[in-house]
Every structure is written in C-alpha cells, then in structure tokens.
C-alpha cells in the first residue's frame, strides 16, 4: 500500500506521530514493512506499508483507524495485493 499525504501536513504529522506509532505497534502482527516516504529535504510526505491481512477490509480498517488518517493527513491511499518473490536476498516462493 502507498499513502500520499495532502500537501502541507508536516506539522500535523509531527503532532500525531507518537499516537501513529502506538497505533502501528498495536497492529504490528499485520506489518511486514512500514515506513515514511520522504521528500528531497527529508520530510515525511506519505507512507509505504506491506501488510499481511486476511482481506481488504482488514487493511482498510487498519488504515482508517490510523491517527494520521483521523488527523486528515492522507490525500491518496492505494491498496493493491502484493506477493513477495524475493526476501532477504533469497527467493521466497
């Protein structure tokens, strides 16, 4: 999944970051990989997440409950199925 923030959300992201990290920590069993997308100056402008979930509804619930989403940071969310072919330098399938 990729998430692009609305422009100008840096201060809002910083204000709710602790709650966002706590939210992800509560759902860590679903997270294969998660982290921010950065601009050229090192500011967070979105997120990339690889999530293991039983269905799309679970991914949507995780995303909608995120404090960043509740604070209005998210401009565009793209949820696409994903299959890992290589992981940690080895073929995974």
mmCIF file of C-alpha atoms in Angstrom:
data_model
loop_
_atom_site.group_PDB
_atom_site.id
_atom_site.type_symbol
_atom_site.label_atom_id
_atom_site.label_comp_id
_atom_site.label_asym_id
_atom_site.label_seq_id
_atom_site.Cartn_x
_atom_site.Cartn_y
_atom_site.Cartn_z
ATOM 1 C CA UNK A 1 0.000 0.000 0.000
ATOM 2 C CA UNK A 2 1.132 3.533 -0.658
ATOM 3 C CA UNK A 3 -0.217 6.586 1.091
ATOM 4 C CA UNK A 4 0.386 10.110 -0.165
ATOM 5 C CA UNK A 5 -0.182 12.926 2.302
ATOM 6 C CA UNK A 6 -2.079 16.064 1.463
ATOM 7 C CA UNK A 7 0.314 18.975 0.893
ATOM 8 C CA UNK A 8 1.360 20.888 3.988
ATOM 9 C CA UNK A 9 0.704 18.132 6.527
ATOM 10 C CA UNK A 10 4.191 18.103 8.079
ATOM 11 C CA UNK A 11 3.194 19.869 11.304
ATOM 12 C CA UNK A 12 0.116 17.674 11.694
ATOM 13 C CA UNK A 13 2.201 14.530 11.129
ATOM 14 C CA UNK A 14 4.683 15.633 13.780
ATOM 15 C CA UNK A 15 1.876 16.416 16.236
ATOM 16 C CA UNK A 16 0.269 12.965 15.978
ATOM 17 C CA UNK A 17 3.360 10.837 15.244
ATOM 18 C CA UNK A 18 3.515 9.298 18.731
ATOM 19 C CA UNK A 19 -0.132 8.196 18.509
ATOM 20 C CA UNK A 20 0.509 6.877 14.970
ATOM 21 C CA UNK A 21 3.478 4.773 16.132
ATOM 22 C CA UNK A 22 1.441 3.481 19.089
ATOM 23 C CA UNK A 23 -1.383 2.512 16.658
ATOM 24 C CA UNK A 24 1.008 0.618 14.398
ATOM 25 C CA UNK A 25 2.607 -1.037 17.435
ATOM 26 C CA UNK A 26 -0.818 -2.407 18.424
ATOM 27 C CA UNK A 27 -1.165 -3.921 14.937
ATOM 28 C CA UNK A 28 2.441 -4.981 14.391
ATOM 29 C CA UNK A 29 1.476 -8.593 13.610
ATOM 30 C CA UNK A 30 -0.023 -7.319 10.346
ATOM 31 C CA UNK A 31 3.019 -5.261 9.323
ATOM 32 C CA UNK A 32 5.600 -6.889 7.077
ATOM 33 C CA UNK A 33 7.174 -3.493 6.380
ATOM 34 C CA UNK A 34 6.142 0.074 7.164
ATOM 35 C CA UNK A 35 7.797 3.461 6.921
ATOM 36 C CA UNK A 36 7.550 7.003 5.595
ATOM 37 C CA UNK A 37 8.097 8.283 2.073
ATOM 38 C CA UNK A 38 10.486 11.244 2.215
ATOM 39 C CA UNK A 39 10.921 14.300 0.039
ATOM 40 C CA UNK A 40 14.325 15.643 -1.036
ATOM 41 C CA UNK A 41 14.698 17.576 2.231
ATOM 42 C CA UNK A 42 13.981 14.539 4.412
ATOM 43 C CA UNK A 43 10.399 15.464 5.313
ATOM 44 C CA UNK A 44 7.749 12.743 5.526
ATOM 45 C CA UNK A 45 5.208 13.079 2.716
ATOM 46 C CA UNK A 46 3.455 9.713 2.923
ATOM 47 C CA UNK A 47 3.970 6.051 3.748
ATOM 48 C CA UNK A 48 4.663 2.644 2.274
ATOM 49 C CA UNK A 49 3.274 -0.408 4.015
ATOM 50 C CA UNK A 50 3.353 -4.075 3.172
ATOM 51 C CA UNK A 51 0.582 -5.628 5.221
ATOM 52 C CA UNK A 52 -0.377 -9.246 5.772
ATOM 53 C CA UNK A 53 -4.121 -9.369 6.308
ATOM 54 C CA UNK A 54 -6.985 -11.799 5.703
ATOM 55 C CA UNK A 55 -8.794 -9.407 3.358
ATOM 56 C CA UNK A 56 -9.026 -5.871 2.023
ATOM 57 C CA UNK A 57 -11.477 -4.873 4.773
ATOM 58 C CA UNK A 58 -8.812 -5.540 7.418
ATOM 59 C CA UNK A 59 -6.321 -3.330 5.548
ATOM 60 C CA UNK A 60 -8.916 -0.582 5.203
ATOM 61 C CA UNK A 61 -9.742 -0.776 8.929
ATOM 62 C CA UNK A 62 -6.059 -0.534 9.843
ATOM 63 C CA UNK A 63 -5.659 2.480 7.578
ATOM 64 C CA UNK A 64 -8.843 4.284 8.627
ATOM 65 C CA UNK A 65 -8.022 3.861 12.318
ATOM 66 C CA UNK A 66 -4.539 5.338 11.934
ATOM 67 C CA UNK A 67 -4.202 8.643 13.833
ATOM 68 C CA UNK A 68 -2.651 10.175 10.691
ATOM 69 C CA UNK A 69 -5.867 9.356 8.794
ATOM 70 C CA UNK A 70 -8.046 10.691 11.598
ATOM 71 C CA UNK A 71 -5.990 13.917 11.620
ATOM 72 C CA UNK A 72 -6.642 14.382 7.893
ATOM 73 C CA UNK A 73 -3.089 13.728 6.660
ATOM 74 C CA UNK A 74 -3.916 11.228 3.931
ATOM 75 C CA UNK A 75 -4.566 12.595 0.466
ATOM 76 C CA UNK A 76 -4.496 9.354 -1.518
ATOM 77 C CA UNK A 77 -4.390 5.738 -0.370
ATOM 78 C CA UNK A 78 -3.613 2.948 -2.848
ATOM 79 C CA UNK A 79 -4.261 -0.607 -1.666
ATOM 80 C CA UNK A 80 -3.026 -3.316 -4.024
ATOM 81 C CA UNK A 81 -2.477 -7.036 -3.438
ATOM 82 C CA UNK A 82 1.204 -7.939 -3.240
ATOM 83 C CA UNK A 83 3.175 -11.174 -3.407
ATOM 84 C CA UNK A 84 6.740 -11.465 -2.088
ATOM 85 C CA UNK A 85 9.027 -13.185 -4.591
ATOM 86 C CA UNK A 86 12.400 -12.290 -3.028
ATOM 87 C CA UNK A 87 13.050 -11.524 0.639
ATOM 88 C CA UNK A 88 16.341 -11.054 2.478
ATOM 89 C CA UNK A 89 18.321 -11.924 -0.653
ATOM 90 C CA UNK A 90 16.584 -15.254 -1.215
ATOM 91 C CA UNK A 91 13.743 -16.390 -3.427
ATOM 92 C CA UNK A 92 10.684 -16.605 -1.201
ATOM 93 C CA UNK A 93 8.262 -18.589 -3.349
#
